[in-house]
mmCIF file of C-alpha atoms and ligand atoms in Angstrom:
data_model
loop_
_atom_site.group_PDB
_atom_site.id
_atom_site.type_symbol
_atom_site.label_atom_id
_atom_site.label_comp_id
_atom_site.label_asym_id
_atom_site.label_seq_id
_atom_site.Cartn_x
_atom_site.Cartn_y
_atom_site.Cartn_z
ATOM 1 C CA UNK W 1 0.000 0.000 0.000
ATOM 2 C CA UNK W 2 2.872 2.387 0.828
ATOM 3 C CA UNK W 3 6.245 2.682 -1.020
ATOM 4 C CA UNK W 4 9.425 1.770 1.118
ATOM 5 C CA UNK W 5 10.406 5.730 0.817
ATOM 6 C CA UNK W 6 7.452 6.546 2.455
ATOM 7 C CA UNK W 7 7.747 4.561 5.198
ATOM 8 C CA UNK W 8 11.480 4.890 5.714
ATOM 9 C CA UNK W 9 10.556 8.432 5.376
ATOM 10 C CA UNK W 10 7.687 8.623 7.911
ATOM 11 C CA UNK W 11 10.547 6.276 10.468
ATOM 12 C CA UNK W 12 13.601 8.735 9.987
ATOM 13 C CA UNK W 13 11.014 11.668 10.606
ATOM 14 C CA UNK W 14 11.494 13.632 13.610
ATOM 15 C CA UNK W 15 8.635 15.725 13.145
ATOM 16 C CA UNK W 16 5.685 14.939 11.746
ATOM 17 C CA UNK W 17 2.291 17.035 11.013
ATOM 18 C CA UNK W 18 -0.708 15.214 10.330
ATOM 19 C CA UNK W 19 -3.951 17.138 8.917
ATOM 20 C CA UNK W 20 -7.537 15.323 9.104
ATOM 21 C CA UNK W 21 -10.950 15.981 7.718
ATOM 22 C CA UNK W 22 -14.073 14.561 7.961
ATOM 23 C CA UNK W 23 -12.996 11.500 5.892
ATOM 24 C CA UNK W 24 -11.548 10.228 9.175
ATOM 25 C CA UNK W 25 -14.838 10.446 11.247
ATOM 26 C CA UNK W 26 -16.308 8.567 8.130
ATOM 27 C CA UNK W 27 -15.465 5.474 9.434
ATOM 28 C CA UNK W 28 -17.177 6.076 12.690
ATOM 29 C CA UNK W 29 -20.168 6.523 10.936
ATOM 30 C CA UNK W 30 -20.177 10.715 10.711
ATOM 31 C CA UNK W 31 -21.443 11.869 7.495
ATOM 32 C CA UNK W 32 -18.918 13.951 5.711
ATOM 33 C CA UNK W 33 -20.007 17.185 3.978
ATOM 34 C CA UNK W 34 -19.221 16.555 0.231
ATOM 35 C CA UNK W 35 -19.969 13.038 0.040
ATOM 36 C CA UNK W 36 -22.800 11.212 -0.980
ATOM 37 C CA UNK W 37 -24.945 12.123 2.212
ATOM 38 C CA UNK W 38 -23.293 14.695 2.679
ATOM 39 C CA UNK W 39 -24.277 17.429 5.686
ATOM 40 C CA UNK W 40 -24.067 20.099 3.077
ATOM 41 C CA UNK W 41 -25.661 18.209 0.564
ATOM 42 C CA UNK W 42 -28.304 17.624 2.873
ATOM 43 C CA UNK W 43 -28.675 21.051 4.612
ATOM 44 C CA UNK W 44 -28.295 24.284 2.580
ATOM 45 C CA UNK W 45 -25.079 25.105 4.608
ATOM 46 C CA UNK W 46 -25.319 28.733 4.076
ATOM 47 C CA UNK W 47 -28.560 28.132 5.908
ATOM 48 C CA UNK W 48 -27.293 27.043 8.866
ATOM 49 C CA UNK W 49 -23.442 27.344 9.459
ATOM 50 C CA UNK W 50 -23.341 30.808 8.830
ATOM 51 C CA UNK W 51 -23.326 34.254 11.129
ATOM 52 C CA UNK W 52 -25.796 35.727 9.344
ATOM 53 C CA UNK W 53 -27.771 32.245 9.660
ATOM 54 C CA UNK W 54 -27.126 32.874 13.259
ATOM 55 C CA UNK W 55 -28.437 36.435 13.299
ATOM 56 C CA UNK W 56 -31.703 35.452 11.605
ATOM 57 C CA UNK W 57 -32.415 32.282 13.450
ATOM 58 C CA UNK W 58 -30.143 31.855 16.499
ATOM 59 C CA UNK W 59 -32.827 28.901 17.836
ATOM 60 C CA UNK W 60 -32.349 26.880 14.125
ATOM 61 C CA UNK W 61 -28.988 27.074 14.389
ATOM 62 C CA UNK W 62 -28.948 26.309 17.733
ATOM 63 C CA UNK W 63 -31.390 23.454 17.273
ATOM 64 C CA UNK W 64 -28.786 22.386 13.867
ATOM 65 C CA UNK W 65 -26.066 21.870 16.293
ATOM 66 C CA UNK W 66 -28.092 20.092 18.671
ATOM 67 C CA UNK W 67 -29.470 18.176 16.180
ATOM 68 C CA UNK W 68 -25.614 17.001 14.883
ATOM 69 C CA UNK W 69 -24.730 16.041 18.635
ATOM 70 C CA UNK W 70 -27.515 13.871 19.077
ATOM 71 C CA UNK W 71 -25.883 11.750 16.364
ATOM 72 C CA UNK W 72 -22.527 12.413 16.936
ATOM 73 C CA UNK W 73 -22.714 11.496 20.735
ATOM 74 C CA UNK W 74 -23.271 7.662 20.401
ATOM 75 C CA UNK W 75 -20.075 7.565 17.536
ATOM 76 C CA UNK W 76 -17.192 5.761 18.411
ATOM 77 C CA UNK W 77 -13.559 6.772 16.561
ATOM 78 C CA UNK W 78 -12.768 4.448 14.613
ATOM 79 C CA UNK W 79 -8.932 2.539 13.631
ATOM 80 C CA UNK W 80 -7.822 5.438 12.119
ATOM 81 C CA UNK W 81 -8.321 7.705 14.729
ATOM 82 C CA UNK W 82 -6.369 5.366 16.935
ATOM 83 C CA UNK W 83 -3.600 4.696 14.454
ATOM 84 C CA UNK W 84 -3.377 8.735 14.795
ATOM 85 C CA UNK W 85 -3.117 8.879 19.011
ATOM 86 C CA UNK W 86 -0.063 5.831 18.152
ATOM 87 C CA UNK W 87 1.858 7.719 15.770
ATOM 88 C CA UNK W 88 2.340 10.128 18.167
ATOM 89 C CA UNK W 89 3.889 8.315 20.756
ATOM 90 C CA UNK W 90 6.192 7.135 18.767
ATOM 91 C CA UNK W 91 7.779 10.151 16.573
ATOM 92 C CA UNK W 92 9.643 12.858 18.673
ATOM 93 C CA UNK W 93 7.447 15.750 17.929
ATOM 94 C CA UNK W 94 4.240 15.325 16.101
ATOM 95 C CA UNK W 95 1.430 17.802 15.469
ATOM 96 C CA UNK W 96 -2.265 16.801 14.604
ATOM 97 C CA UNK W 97 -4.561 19.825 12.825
ATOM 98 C CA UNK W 98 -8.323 18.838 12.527
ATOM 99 C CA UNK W 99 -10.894 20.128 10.686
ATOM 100 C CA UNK W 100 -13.105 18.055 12.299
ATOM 101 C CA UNK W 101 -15.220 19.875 15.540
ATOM 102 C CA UNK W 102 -16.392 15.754 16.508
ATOM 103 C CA UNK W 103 -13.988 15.650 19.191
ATOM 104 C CA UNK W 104 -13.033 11.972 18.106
ATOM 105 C CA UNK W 105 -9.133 12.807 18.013
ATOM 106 C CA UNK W 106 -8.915 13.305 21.885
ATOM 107 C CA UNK W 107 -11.224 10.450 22.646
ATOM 108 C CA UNK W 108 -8.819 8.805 20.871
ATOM 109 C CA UNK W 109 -5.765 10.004 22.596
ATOM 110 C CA UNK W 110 -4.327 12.439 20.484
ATOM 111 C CA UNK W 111 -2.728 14.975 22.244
ATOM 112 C CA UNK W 112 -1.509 17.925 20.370
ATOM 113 C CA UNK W 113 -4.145 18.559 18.466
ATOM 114 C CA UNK W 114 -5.310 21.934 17.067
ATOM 115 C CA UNK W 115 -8.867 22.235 15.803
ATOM 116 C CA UNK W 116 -8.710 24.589 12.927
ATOM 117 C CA UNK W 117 -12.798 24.631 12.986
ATOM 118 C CA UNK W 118 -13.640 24.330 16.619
ATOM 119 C CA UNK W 119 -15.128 21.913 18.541
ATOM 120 C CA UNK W 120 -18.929 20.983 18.865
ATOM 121 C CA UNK W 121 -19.191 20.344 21.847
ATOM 122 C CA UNK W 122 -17.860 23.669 23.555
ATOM 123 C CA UNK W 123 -20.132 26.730 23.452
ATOM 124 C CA UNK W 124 -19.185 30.519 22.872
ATOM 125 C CA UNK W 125 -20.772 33.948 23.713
ATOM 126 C CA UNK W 126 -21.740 34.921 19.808
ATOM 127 C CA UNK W 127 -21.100 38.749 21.179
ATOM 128 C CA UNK W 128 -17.750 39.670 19.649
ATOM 129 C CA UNK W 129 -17.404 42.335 22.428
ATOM 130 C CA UNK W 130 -17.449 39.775 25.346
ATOM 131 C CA UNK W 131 -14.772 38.274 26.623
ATOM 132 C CA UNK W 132 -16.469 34.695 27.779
ATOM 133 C CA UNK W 133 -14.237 32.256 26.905
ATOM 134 C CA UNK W 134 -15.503 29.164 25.200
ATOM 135 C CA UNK W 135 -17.003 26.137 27.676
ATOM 136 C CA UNK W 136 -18.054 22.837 27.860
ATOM 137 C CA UNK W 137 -21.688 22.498 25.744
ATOM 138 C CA UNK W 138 -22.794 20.450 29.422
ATOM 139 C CA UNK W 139 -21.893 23.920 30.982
ATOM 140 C CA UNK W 140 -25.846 24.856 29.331
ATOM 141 C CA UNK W 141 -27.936 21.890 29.941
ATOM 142 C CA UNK W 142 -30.050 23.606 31.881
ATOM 143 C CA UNK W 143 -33.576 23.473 30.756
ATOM 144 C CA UNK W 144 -33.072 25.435 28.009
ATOM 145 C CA UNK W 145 -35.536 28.314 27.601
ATOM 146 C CA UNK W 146 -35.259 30.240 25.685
ATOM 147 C CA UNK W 147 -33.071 29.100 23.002
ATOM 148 C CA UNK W 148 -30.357 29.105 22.483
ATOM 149 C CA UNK W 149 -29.198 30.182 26.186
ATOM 150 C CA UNK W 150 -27.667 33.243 26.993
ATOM 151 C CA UNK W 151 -24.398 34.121 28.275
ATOM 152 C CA UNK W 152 -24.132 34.521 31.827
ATOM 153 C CA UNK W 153 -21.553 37.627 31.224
ATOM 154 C CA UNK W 154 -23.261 39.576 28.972
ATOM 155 C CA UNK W 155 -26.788 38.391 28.075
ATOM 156 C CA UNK W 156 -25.586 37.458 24.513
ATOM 157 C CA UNK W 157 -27.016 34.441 22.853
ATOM 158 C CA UNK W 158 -24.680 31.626 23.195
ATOM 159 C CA UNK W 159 -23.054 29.845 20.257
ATOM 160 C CA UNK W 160 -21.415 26.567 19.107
ATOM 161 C CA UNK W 161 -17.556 27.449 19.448
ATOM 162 C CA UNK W 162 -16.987 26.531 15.387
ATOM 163 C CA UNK W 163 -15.587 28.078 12.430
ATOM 164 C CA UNK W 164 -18.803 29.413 10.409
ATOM 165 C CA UNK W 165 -18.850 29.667 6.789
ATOM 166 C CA UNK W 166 -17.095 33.593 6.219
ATOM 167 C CA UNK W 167 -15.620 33.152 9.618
ATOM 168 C CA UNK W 168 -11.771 33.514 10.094
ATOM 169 C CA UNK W 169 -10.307 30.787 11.906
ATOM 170 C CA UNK W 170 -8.744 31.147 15.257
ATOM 171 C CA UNK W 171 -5.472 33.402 15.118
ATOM 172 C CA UNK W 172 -3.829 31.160 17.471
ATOM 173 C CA UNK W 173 -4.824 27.868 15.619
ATOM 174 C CA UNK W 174 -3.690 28.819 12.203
ATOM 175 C CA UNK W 175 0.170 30.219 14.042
ATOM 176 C CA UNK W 176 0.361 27.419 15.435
ATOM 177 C CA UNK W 177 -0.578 25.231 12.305
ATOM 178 C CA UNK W 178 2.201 27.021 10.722
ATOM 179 C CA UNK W 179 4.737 26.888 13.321
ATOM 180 C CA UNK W 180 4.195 23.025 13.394
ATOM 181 C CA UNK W 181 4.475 22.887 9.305
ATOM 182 C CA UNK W 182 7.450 24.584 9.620
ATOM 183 C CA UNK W 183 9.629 22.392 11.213
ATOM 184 C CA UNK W 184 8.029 18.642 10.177
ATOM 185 C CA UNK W 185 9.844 16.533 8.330
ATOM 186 C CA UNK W 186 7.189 14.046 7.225
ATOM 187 C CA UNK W 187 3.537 15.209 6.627
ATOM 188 C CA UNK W 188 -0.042 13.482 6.354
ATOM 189 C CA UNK W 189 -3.371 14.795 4.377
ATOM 190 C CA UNK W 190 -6.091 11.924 5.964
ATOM 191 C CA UNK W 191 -9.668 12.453 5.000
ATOM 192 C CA UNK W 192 -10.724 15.394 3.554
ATOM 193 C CA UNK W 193 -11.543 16.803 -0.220
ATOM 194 C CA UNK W 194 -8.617 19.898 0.303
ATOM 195 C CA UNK W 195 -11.233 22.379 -0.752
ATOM 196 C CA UNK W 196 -11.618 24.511 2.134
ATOM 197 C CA UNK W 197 -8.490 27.427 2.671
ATOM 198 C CA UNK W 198 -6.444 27.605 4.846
ATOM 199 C CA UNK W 199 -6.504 24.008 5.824
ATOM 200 C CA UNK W 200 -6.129 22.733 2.129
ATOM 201 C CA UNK W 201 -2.609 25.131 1.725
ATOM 202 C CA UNK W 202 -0.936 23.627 3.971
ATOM 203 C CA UNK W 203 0.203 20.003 2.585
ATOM 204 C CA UNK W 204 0.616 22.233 -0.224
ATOM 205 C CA UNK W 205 3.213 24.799 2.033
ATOM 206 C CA UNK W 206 5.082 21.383 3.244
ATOM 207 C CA UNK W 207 5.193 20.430 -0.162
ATOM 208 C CA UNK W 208 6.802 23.035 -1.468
ATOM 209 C CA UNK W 209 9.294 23.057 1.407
ATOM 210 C CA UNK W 210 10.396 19.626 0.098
ATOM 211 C CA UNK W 211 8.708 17.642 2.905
ATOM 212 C CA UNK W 212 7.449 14.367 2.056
ATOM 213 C CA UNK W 213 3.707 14.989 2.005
ATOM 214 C CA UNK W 214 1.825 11.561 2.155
ATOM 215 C CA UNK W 215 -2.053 11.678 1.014
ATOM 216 C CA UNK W 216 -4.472 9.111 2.346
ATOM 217 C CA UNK W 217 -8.373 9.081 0.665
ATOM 218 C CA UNK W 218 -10.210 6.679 -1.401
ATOM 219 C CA UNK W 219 -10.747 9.487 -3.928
ATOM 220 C CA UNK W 220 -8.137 11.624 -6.203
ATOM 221 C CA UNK W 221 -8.580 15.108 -4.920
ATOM 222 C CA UNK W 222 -6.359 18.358 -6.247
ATOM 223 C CA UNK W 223 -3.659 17.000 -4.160
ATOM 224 C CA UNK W 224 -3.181 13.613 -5.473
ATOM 225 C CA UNK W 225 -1.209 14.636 -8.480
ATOM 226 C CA UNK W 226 0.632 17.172 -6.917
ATOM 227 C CA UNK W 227 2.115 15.460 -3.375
ATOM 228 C CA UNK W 228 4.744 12.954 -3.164
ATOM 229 C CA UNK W 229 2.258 9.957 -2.274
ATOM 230 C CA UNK W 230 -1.567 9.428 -2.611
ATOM 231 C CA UNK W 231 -2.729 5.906 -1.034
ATOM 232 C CA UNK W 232 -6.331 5.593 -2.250
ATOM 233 C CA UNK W 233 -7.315 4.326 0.377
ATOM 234 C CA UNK W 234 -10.161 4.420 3.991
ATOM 235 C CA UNK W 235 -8.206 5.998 6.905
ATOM 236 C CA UNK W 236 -9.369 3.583 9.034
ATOM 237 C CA UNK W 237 -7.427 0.628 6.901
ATOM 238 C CA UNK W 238 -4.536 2.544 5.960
ATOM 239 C CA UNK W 239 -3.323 4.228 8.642
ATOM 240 C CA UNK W 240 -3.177 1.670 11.449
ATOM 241 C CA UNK W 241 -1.174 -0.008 8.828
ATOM 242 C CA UNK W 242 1.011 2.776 7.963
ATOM 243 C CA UNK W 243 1.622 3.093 11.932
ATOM 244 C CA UNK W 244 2.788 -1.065 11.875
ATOM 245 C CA UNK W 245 5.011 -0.651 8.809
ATOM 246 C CA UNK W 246 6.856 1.963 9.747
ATOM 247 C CA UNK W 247 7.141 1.515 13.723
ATOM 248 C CA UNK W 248 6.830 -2.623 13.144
ATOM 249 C CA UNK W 249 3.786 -2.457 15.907
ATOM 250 C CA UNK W 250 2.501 -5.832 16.555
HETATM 251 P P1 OAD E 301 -15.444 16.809 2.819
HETATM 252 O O1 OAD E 301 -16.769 16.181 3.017
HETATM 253 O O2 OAD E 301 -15.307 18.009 1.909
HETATM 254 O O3 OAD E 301 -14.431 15.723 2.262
HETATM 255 C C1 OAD E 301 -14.350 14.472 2.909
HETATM 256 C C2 OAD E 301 -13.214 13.711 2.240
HETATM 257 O O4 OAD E 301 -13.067 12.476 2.919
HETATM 258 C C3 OAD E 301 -13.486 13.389 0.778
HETATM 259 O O5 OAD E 301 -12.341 13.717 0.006
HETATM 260 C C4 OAD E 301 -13.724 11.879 0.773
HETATM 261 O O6 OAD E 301 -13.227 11.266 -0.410
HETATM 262 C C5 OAD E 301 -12.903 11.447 1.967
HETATM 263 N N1 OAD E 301 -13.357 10.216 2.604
HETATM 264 C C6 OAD E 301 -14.589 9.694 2.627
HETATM 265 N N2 OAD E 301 -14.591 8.534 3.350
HETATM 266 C C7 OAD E 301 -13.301 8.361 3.789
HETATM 267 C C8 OAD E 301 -12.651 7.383 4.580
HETATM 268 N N3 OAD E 301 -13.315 6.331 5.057
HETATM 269 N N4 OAD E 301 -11.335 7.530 4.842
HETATM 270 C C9 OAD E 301 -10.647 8.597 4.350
HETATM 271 N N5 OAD E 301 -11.210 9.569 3.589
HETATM 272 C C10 OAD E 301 -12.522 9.437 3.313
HETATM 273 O O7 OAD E 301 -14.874 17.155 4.280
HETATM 274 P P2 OAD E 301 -13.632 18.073 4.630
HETATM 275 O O8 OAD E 301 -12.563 17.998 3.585
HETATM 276 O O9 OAD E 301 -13.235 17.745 6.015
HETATM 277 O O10 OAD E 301 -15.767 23.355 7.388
HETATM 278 O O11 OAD E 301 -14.299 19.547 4.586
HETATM 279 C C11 OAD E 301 -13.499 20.642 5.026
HETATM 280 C C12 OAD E 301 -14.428 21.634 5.680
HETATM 281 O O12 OAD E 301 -15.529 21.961 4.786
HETATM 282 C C13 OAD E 301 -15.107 21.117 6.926
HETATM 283 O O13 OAD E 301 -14.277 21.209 8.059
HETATM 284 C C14 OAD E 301 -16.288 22.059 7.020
HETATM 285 C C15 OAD E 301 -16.736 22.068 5.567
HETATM 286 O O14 OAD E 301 -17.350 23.264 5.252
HETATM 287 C C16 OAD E 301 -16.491 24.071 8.315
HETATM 288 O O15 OAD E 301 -17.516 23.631 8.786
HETATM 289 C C17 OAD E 301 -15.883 25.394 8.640
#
């Protein structure tokens, strides 16, 4: 599945940056966005995962996200995720950027893990002049009326703590995406169609620095022609393999 370069590549690697999308949560059953049953090909996402969405209809929104949890909450992550939490014991320094907000990287045991998009289950004031800081989604379960809750700060409505479409991702998250990219030495592209900027630059950045940038995804996408390796493959089959070959885990 993997040419002996990569994987003597991905062993001599002292640093290694990973980036996932929703192609890796596909395995635990969470519907991606461009796929066939697709969120966005279900839901008009400019409907829903939008500010102005938010402005219009804070309880829709509100009731979207809810709605998403319900099915995320039962989901498992899956091989791949694992495979993921196992590289990273075993490289020297290893950096994992999501754009997934499922949470299924930590429950995994990934550790240094930056979510480009947010996180689900964490909750935000949506009032750009408070400083709340996000918190746990639990932190609301009160009986919820009216919806979506307000902030205890400021009387703002509250809001999932995710990247919205037109929304510019966390400062912090993207210098610290770049930092990482920077200084790795091997890089993996699990999972997602590379459509959505900045995310979808950055195997492109390592690429151009010369790092070996590895591409897992059972379809072509603009990266397979252009990276060093494209496995067409599921995350969860490839990478727990990936992890034996090159670390000869039993
Ligand atoms: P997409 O739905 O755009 O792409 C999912 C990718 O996963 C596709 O390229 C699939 O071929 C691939 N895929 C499907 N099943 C897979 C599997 N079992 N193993 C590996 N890959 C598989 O999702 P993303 O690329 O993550 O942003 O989308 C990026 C962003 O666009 C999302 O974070 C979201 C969306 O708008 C925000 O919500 C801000």
């Amino acid at each position: 599945m993997f040419s002996r370069e990569a994987i003597a590549a991905l062993k001599a690697a002292r640093s290694v940056f990973v980036l996932t999308g929703a192609g890796v949560s596909a395995d635990s059953g969470v519907p991606t966005f461009r796929g066939t049953g697709g969120l966005w090909r279900n839901y008009q996402a400019t409907s829903l995962a939008t500010p102005k969405a938010f402005a219009n209809n804070p309880k829709l929104v509100w009731e979207f996200y809810s709605y998403r949890r319900k099915i995320l909450a039962p989901l498992k992550p899956n091989p791949g995720h694992f495979a993921i939490a196992s590289l990273e014991e075993r490289v020297s320094s290893f950096t994992l950027a999501t754009q997934n907000i499922d949470n299924l990287h930590r429950i995994a045991g990934s550790q240094n893990i930056i979510e480009l998009h947010g996180n689900i289950w964490e909750v935000r004031c949506s009032s750009s002049t408070c400083k709340n800081a996000a918190e746990p989604w639990e932190n609301c379960q009160v009986p919820l009326s009216p919806l979506p809750p307000l902030c205890g700060d400021c009387g703002g409505h509250l809001r999932p703590n995710v990247v919205w479409f037109g929304e510019m991702l966390n400062p912090a998250a993207l210098s610290a995406s770049m930092r990482a990219i920077q200084e790795a030495d091997f890089f993996i592209v699990v999972g997602t169609s590379a459509l959505v900027q900045p995310a979808s630059r950055m195997p492109l950045m390592a690429h151009e620095a010369g790092v070996f940038v590895l591409e897992i995804n059972p379809e072509p996408t603009e990266l397979s022609k252009i990276v060093k390796e494209s496995v067409q493959e599921t995350s969860g089959a490839a990478l727990p393999l990936l992890v034996e070959e090159a670390f000869a885990v039993q």
